Coordinates of C-alpha atoms in Angstrom, one line a residue:
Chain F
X9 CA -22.7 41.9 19.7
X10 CA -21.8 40.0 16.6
X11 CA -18.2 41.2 16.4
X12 CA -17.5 41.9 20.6
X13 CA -14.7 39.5 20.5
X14 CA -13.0 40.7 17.0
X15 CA -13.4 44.4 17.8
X16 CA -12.4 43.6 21.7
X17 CA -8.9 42.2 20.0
X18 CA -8.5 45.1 17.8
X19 CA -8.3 47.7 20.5
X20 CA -6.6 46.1 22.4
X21 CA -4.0 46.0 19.3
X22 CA -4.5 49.8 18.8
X23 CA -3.8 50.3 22.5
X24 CA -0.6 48.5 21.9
X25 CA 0.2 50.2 18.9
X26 CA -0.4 53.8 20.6
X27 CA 1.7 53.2 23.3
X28 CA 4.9 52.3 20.9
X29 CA 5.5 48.8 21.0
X30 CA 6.3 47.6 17.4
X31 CA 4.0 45.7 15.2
X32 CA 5.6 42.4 15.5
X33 CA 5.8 42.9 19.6
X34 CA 2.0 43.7 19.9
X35 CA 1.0 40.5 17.3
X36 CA 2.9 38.7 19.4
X37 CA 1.6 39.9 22.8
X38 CA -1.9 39.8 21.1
X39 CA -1.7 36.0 20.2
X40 CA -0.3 35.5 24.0
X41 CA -3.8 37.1 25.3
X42 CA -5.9 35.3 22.6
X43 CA -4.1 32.0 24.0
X44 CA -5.0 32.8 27.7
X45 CA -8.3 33.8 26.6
X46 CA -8.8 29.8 25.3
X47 CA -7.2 28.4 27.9
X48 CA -9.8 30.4 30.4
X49 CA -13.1 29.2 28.1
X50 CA -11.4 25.7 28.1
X51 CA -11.2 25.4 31.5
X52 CA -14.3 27.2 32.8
X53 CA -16.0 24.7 30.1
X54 CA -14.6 21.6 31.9
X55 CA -16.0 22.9 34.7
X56 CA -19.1 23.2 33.5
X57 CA -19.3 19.7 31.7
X58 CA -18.2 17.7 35.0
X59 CA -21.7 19.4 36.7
X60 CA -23.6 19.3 33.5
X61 CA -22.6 15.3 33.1
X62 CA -23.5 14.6 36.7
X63 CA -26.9 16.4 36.3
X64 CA -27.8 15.1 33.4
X65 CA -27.0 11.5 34.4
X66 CA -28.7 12.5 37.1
X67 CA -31.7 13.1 35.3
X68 CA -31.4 10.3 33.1
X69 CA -31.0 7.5 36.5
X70 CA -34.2 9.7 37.6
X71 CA -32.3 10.9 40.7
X72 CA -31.5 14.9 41.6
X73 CA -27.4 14.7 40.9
X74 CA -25.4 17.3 42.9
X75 CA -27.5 19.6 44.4
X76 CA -25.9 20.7 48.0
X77 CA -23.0 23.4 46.9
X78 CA -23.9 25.9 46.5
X79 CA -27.4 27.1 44.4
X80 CA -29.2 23.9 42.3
X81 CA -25.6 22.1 43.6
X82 CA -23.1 24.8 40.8
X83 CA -20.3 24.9 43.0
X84 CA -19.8 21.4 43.6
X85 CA -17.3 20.8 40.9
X86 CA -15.5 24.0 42.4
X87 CA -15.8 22.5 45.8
X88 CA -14.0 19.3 44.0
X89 CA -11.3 21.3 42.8
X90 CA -10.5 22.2 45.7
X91 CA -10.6 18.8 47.1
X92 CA -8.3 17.4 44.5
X93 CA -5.9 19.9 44.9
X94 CA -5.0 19.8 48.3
X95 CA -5.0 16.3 47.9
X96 CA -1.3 13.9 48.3
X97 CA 0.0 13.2 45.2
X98 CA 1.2 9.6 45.4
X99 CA 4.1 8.5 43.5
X100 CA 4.4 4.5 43.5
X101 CA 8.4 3.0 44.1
X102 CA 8.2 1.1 40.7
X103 CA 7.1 4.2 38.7
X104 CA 9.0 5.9 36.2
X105 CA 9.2 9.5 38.2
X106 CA 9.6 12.0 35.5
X107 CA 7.3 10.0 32.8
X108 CA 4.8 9.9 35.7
X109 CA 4.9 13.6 36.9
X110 CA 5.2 14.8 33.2
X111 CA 2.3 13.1 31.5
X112 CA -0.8 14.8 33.3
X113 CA 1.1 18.1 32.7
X114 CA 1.5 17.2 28.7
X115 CA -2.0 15.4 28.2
X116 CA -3.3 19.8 28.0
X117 CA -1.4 20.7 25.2
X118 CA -2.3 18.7 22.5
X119 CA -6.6 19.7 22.5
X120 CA -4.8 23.7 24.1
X121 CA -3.3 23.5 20.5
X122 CA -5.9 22.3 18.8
X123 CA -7.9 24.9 19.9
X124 CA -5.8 28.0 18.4
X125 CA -7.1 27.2 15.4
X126 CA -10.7 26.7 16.2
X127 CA -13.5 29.6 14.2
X128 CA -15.4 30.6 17.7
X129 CA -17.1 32.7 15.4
X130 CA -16.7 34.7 12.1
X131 CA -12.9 36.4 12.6
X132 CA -12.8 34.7 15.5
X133 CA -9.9 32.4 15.5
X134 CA -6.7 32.8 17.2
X135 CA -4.4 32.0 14.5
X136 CA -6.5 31.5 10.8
X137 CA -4.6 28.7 9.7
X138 CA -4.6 27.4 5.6
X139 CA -4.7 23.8 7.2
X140 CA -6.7 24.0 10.1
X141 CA -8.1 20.4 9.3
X142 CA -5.0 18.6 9.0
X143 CA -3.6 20.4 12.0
X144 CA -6.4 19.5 14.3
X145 CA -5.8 15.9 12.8
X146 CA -2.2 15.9 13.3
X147 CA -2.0 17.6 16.9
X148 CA -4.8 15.8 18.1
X149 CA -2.9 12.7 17.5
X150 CA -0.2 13.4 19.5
X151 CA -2.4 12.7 22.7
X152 CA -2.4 9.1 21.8
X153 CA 1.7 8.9 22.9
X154 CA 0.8 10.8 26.2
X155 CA -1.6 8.7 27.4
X156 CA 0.6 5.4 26.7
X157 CA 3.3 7.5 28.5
X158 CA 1.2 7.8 31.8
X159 CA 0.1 3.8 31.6
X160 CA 3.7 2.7 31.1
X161 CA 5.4 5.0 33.6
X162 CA 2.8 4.0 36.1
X163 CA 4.5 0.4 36.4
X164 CA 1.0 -1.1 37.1
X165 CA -0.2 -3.8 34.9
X166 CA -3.8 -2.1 34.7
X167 CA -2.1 0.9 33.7
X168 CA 0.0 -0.9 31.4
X169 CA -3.1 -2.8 29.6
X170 CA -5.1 0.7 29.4
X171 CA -2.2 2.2 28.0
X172 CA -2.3 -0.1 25.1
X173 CA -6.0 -0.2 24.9
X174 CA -5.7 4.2 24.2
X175 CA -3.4 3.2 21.8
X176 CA -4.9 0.2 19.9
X177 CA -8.4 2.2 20.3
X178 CA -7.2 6.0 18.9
X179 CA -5.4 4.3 16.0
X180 CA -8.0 2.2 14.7
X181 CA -11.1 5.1 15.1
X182 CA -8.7 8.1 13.7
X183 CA -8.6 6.1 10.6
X184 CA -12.7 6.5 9.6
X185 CA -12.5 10.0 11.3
X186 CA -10.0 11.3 9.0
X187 CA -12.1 9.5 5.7
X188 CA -15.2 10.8 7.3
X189 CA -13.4 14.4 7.2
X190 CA -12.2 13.7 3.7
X191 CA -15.8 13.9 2.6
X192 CA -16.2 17.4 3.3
X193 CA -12.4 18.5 2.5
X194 CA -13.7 16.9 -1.3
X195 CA -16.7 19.1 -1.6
X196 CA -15.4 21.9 -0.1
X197 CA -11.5 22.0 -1.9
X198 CA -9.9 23.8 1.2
X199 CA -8.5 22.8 4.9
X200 CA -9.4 26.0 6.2
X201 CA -12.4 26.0 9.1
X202 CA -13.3 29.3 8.4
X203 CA -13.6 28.5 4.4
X204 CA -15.7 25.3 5.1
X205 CA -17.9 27.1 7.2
X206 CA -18.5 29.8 4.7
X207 CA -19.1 26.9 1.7
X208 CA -22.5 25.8 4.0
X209 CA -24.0 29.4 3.6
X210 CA -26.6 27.1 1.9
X211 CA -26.7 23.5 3.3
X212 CA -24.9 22.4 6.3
X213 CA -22.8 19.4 5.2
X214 CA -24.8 16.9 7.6
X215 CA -27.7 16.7 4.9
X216 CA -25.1 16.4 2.2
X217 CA -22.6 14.1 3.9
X218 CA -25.2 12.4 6.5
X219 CA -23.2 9.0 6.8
X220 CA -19.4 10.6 7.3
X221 CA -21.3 13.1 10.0
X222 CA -22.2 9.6 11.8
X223 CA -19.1 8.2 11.4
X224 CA -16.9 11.2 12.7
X225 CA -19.4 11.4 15.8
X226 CA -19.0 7.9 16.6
X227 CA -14.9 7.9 15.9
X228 CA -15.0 10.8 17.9
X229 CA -16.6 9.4 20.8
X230 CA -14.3 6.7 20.8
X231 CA -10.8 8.9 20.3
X232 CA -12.3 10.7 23.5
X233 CA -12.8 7.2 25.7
X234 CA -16.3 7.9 26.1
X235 CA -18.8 5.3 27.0
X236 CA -19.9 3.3 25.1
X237 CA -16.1 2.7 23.9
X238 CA -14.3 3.9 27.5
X239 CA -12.5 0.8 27.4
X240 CA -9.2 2.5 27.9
X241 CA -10.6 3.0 32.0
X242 CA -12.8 0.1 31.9
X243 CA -13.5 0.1 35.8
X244 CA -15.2 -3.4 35.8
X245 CA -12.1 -4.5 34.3
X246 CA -8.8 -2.8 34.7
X247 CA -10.2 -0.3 37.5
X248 CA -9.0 2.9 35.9
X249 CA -6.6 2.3 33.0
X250 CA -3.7 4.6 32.7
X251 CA -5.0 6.5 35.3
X252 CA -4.7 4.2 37.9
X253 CA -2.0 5.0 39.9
X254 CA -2.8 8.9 40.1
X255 CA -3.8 10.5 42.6
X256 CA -5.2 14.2 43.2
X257 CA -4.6 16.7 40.2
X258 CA -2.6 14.6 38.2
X259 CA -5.8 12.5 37.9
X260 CA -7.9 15.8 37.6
X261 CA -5.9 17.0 35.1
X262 CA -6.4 13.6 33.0
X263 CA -10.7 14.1 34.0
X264 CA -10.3 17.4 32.8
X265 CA -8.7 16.5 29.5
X266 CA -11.3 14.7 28.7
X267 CA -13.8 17.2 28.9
X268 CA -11.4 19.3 26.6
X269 CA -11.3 16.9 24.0
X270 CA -14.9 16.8 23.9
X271 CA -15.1 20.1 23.5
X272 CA -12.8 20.0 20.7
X273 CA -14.4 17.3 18.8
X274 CA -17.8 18.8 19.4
X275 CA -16.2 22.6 17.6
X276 CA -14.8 20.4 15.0
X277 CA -17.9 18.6 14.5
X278 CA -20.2 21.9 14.2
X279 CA -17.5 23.4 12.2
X280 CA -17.6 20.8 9.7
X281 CA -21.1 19.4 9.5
X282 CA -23.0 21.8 11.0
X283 CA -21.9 25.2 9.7
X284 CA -19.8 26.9 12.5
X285 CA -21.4 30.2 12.8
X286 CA -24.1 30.4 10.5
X287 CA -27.5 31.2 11.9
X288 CA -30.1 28.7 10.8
X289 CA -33.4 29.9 9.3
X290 CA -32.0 33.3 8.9
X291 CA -31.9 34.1 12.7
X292 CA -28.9 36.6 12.0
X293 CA -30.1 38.7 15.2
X294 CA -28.4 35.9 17.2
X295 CA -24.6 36.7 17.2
X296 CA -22.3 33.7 15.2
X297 CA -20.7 32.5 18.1
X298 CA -23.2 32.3 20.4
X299 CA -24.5 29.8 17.5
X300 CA -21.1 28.2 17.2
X301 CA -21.7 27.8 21.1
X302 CA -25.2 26.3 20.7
X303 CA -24.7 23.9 18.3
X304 CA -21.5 22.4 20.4
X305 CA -23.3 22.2 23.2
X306 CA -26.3 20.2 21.7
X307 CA -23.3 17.8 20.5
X308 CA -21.8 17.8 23.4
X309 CA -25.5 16.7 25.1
X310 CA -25.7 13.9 22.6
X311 CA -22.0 12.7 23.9
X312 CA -23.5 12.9 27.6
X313 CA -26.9 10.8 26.2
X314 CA -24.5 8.3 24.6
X315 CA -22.7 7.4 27.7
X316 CA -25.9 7.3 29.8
X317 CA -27.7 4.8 28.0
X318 CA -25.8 2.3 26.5
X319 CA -23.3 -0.6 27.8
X320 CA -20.0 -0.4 27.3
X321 CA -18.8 -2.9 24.1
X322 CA -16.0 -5.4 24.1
X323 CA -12.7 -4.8 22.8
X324 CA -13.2 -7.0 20.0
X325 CA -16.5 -5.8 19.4
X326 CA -14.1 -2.3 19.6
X327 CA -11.7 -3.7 16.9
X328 CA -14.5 -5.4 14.8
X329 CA -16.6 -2.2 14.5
X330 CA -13.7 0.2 13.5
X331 CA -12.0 -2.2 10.9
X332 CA -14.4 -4.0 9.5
X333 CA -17.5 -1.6 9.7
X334 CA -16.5 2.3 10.2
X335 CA -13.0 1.8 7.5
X336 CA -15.3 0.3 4.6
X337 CA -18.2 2.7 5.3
X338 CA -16.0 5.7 5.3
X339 CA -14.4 4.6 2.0
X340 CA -17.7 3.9 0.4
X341 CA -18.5 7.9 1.4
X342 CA -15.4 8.7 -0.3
X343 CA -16.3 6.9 -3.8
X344 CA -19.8 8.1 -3.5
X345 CA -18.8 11.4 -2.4
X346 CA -16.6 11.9 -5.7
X347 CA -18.5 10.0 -7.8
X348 CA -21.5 12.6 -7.4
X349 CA -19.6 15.4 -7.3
X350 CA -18.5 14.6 -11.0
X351 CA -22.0 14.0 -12.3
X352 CA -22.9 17.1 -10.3
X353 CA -20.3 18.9 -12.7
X354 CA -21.0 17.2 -15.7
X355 CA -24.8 17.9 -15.9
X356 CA -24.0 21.7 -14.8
X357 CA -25.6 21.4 -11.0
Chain D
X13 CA 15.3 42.0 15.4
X14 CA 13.5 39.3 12.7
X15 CA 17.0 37.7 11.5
X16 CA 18.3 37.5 14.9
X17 CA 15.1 36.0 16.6
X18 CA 15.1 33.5 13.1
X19 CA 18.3 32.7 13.7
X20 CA 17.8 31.9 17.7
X21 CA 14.8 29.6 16.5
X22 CA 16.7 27.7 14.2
X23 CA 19.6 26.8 16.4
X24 CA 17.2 26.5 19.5
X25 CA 15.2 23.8 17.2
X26 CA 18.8 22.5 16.1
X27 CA 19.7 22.0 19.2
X28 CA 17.1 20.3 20.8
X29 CA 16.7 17.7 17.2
X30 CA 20.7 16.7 17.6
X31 CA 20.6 16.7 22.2
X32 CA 17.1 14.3 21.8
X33 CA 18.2 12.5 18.5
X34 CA 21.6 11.4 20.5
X35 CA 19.4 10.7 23.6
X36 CA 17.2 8.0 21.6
X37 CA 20.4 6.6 20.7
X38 CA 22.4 6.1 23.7
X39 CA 19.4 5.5 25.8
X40 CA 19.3 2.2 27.5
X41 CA 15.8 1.8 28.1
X42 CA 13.9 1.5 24.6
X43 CA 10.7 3.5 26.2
X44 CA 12.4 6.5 26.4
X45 CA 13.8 6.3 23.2
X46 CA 11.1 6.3 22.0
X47 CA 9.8 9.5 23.8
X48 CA 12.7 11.1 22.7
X49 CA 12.3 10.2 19.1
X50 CA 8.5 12.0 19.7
X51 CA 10.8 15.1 20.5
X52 CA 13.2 14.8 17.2
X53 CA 10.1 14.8 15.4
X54 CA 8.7 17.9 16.6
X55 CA 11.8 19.6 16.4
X56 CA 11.9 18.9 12.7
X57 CA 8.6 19.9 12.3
X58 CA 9.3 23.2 13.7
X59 CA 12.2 23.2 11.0
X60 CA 9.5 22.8 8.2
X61 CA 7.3 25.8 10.0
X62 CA 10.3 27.8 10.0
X63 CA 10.6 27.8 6.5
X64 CA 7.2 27.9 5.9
X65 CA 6.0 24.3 4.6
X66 CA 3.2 24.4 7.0
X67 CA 1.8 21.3 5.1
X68 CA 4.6 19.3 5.9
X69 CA 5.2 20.2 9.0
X70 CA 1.8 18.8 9.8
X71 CA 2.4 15.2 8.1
X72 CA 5.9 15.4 9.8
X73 CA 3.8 15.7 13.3
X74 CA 0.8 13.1 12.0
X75 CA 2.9 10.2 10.4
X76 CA 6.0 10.5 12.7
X77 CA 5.5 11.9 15.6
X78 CA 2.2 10.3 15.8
X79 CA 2.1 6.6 13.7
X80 CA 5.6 5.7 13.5
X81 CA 6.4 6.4 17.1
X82 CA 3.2 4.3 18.1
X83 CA 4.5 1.9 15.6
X84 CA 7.4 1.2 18.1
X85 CA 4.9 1.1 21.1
X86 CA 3.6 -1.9 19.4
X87 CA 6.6 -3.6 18.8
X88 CA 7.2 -2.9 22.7
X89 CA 4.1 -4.0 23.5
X90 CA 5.4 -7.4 21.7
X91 CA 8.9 -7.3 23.1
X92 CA 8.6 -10.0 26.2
X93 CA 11.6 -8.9 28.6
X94 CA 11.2 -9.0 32.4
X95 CA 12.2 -5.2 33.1
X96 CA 12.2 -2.6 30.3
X97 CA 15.8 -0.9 32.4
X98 CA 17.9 -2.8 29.9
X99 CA 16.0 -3.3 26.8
X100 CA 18.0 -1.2 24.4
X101 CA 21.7 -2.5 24.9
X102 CA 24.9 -1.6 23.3
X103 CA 26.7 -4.4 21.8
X104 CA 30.5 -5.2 20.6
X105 CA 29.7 -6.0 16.6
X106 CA 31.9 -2.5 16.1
X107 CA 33.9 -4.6 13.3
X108 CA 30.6 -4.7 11.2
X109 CA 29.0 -1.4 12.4
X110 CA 32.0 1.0 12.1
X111 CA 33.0 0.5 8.8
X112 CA 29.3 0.9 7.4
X113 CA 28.7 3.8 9.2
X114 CA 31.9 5.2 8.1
X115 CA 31.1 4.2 4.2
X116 CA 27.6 6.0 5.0
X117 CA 29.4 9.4 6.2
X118 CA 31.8 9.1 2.9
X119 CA 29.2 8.5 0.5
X120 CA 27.1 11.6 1.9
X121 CA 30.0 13.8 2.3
X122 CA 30.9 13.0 -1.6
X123 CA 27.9 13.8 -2.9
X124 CA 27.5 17.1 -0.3
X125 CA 30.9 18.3 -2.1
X126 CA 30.1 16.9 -5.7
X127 CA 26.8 18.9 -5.8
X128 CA 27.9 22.4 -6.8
X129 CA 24.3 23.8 -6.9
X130 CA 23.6 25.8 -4.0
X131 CA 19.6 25.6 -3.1
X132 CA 18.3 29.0 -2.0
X133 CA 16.7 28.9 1.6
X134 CA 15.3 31.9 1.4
X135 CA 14.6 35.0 -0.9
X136 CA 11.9 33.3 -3.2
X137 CA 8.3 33.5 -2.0
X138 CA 6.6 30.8 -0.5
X139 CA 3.2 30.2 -2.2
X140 CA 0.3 30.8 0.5
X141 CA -1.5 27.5 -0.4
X142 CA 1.1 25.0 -1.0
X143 CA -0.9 22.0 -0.2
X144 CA -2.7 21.9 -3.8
X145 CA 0.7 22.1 -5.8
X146 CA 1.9 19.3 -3.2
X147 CA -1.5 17.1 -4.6
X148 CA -1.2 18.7 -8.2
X149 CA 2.5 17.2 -8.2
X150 CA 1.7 13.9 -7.0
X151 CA -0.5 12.8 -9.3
X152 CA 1.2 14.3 -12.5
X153 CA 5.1 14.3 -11.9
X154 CA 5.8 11.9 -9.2
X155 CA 2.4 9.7 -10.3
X156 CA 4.6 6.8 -10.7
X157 CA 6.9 7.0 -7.3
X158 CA 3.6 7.7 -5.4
X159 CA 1.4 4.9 -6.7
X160 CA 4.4 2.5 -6.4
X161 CA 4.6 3.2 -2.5
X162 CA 1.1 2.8 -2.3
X163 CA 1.6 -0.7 -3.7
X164 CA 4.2 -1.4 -0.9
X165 CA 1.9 -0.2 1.6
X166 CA -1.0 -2.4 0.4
X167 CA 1.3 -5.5 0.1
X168 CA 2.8 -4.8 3.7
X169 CA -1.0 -4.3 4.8
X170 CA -1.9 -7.9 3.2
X171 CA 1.0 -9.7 4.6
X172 CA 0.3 -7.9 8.0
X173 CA -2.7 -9.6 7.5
X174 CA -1.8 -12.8 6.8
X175 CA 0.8 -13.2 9.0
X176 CA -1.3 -12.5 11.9
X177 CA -4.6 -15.1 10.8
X178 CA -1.9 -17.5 11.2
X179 CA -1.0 -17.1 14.5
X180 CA -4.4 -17.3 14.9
X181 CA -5.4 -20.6 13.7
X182 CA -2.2 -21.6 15.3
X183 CA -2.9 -20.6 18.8
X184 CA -6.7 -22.3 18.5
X185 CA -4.8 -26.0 17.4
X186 CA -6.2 -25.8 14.4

């Protein structure tokens, strides 16, 4: 069980191998099926979220949440699929066509790339990468241009302000999320995920870095427009933000993002505070990745519980928090952070 | 078969850096520019994965593609024009710009045909972890270069600073 995936890949390789293709062909053909495999967990994942969310905020407004398609209501995000895509797709006069049509077909690819580097499990990801950290930093802020590009091209002004909101909102919150990171990247000396995993064989970094865990979850709420910081779609206010003006899947495909990036930030999370893979209390019998699963989807419950219960904030209240509370809190983690770990060394810890 | 397909990556990447670099500059609507400068990023970080520099093809993506591009988006976001069609004219000062461009193209072909010293692209082997002689360089050779631009970012970050609290006070009357 533990190794299913890895030894899945490998014969898959020696099938390749036996039947002539050269080495570099088969690597190649090999990452290709390791790519569709993600893109199929990504997907059926945001399928699952959009009827987990609805249940559980079900449950939390003390009312049932979907519950007519299909058993306990598990096919009514299918059934919306469906719905969405057979739905017009409007394109308004003013609109910058191309921008328009190309955004909801770009906003995928930043978390889909993002997620090549992600440990599922021990051996387990698609490309092992020396800077996985800085990657999922550097990729992950390329979503930021996408979404402006779908609130500009939509020539609405309520796209246009939630455009700029995404923008002013994932630059000021990916500051303290890559301090917060920093934190860990000090302890550990590396940017790979799979090394940082391994360096919490003994303590999870969330006991040892308790105060950048907070601060990445909260930054990472916010670079996912979540509730309480979903400013960026602000319904009361600017009815949908960038997605205003779309209509059927382009609008899914933004909804579904969303979900992705959650995802992603809830791997990354577990990956970096609590230990990827590792089995707590030495419950090794459970296979690594159905861990890795576990703990992402515990995260990914607290994101839901977030946006159930509180308000959303103001977006001065947005700007105030990030600069003047998350940016100074974050660097005082830094100095503590190295500050200990060079009394740590100097009394032989 | 691995020189050829190198090759078809480089001039594929080559390509699409000089097609969306001229784009951004004969574009006439500054939003688009921009986009296209997002592209002539990522095309040069693909040059840097080519050969390699994995590191730096990842700060090429995070500070250009991602800040400085977003950088302009701001100063968009400032720009106050009616409709963005014509926001990023041509203009006639070609007495000023052509000479300065030409002294630009002399000065960098001198020096291209000055500098005997060939560098090697390839044959030596890249190390695997090049991120730690990156940090071990910065703070022992180029110490002083790399503490002087964070000065200059810290001073730009103060006057950003003050520049805007005095709109401020200005827009309340005050």
């Amino acid at each position: 069980m533990e190794n299913l995936f890895v030894n899945t890949a490998g014969s898959i390789r020696n099938i390749m191998e036996n039947s002539g293709l050269s080495p570099l062909l088969s690597d190649a053909v090999l990452v290709m099926f390791k790519l569709l495999a993600i893109l199929v967990f990504v997907l059926i994942n945001a399928l699952w979220l959009v009827y987990m969310e609805r249940k559980i905020a079900g449950y939390i407004q003390c009312r049932y949440g979907p519950n007519r398609v299909g058993p306990k209501g598990l096919l009514q995000t299918t059934a919306d699929i469906g719905k969405l895509i057979s739905k017009e797709i409007i394109i308004p006069r003013g609109a910058d066509k191309i921008l328009f049509l190309l955004s909801p077909a770009l906003i995928f690819a930043p978390p889909l790339m993002v997620f090549m580097v992600v440990p599922f499990g021990e051996n387990m990801a698609a490309v092992e990468l020396n800077i996985g950290v800085f990657y999922f930093l550097a990729v992950a802020s390329l979503s930021t241009v996408i979404f402006w590009m779908a609130g500009w091209a939509s020539n609405n002004k309520y796209s246009l302000l939630g455009g700029m909101r995404v923008v002013a909102q994932m630059i000021s919150y990916e500051l303290p999320m890559v301090l917060a990171i920093l934190g860990v990247v000090m302890i550990t000396g590396t940017l790979n995920m799979s090394e940082i995993i391994r360096a919490q064989e003994n303590t999870w970094f969330i006991f040892t870095q308790p105060v950048a865990f907070l601060i990445y979850f909260i930054a990472g709420v916010a670079e996912c427009n979540r509730a309480p910081f979903d400013l960026a779609e602000g319904e009361s206010e600017i009815v949908a933000g960038p997605f205003t003006e779309y209509s059927g899947m382009g609008f899914a495909m933004f909804f579904l993002a969303e979900y992705a990036n959650m995802v992603l930030v809830s791997f990354m999370a577990a990956t970096l505070f609590l230990g990827g893979w590792l089995a707590p209390f030495g419950l090794t019998f459970i296979p690594g990745w159905i861990w890795m699963l576990l703990k992402v989807y515990v995260l990914i419950f607290l994101f839901m519980w977030l946006r159930w219960t509180y308000p959303r904030i103001r977006v001065d209240q947005l700007m105030g928090f990030g600069w003047k509370v998350l940016v100074p809190l974050s660097l005082a983690n830094i100095f503590v952070t190295g500050v200990a770990i060079k009394v740590l060394d100097m009394i032989g810890w | 078969m691995e020189l050829t397909l190198e090759a078809a990556a480089f001039w594929t990447l080559a390509a699409v850096i000089i097609v969306s670099a001229l784009l951004v500059v004969t574009g006439k609507n500054i939003v688009h520019s921009i986009l296209w400068l997002v592209v002539t990023f990522l095309g040069i970080a693909g040059v840097f994965i080519m050969l390699d520099a994995m590191f730096l093809a990842a700060v090429q993506v995070l500070v250009y593609a991602g800040a400085v591009c977003i950088m302009v988006v701001f100063g968009v976001m400032l720009t106050q024009r009616g409709s963005m069609e014509k926001s990023s004219l041509f203009n006639k000062r070609v007495i000023i710009a052509a000479p300065l461009a030409g002294l630009i193209l002399a000065v960098a072909g001198f020096l291209a045909a000055v500098s005997k010293e060939s560098v090697p692209l390839s044959g030596g082997t890249v190390p695997a972890d090049t991120v730690s002689s990156i940090g071990e360089w910065m703070l022992t050779r180029y110490v002083v270069p790399f503490e002087a631009a964070a000065i200059l970012l810290l001073v730009a970050l103060i006057g950003a600073v003050f520049l805007a609290g005095e709109v401020n006070t200005d827009a309340d009357g005050r």
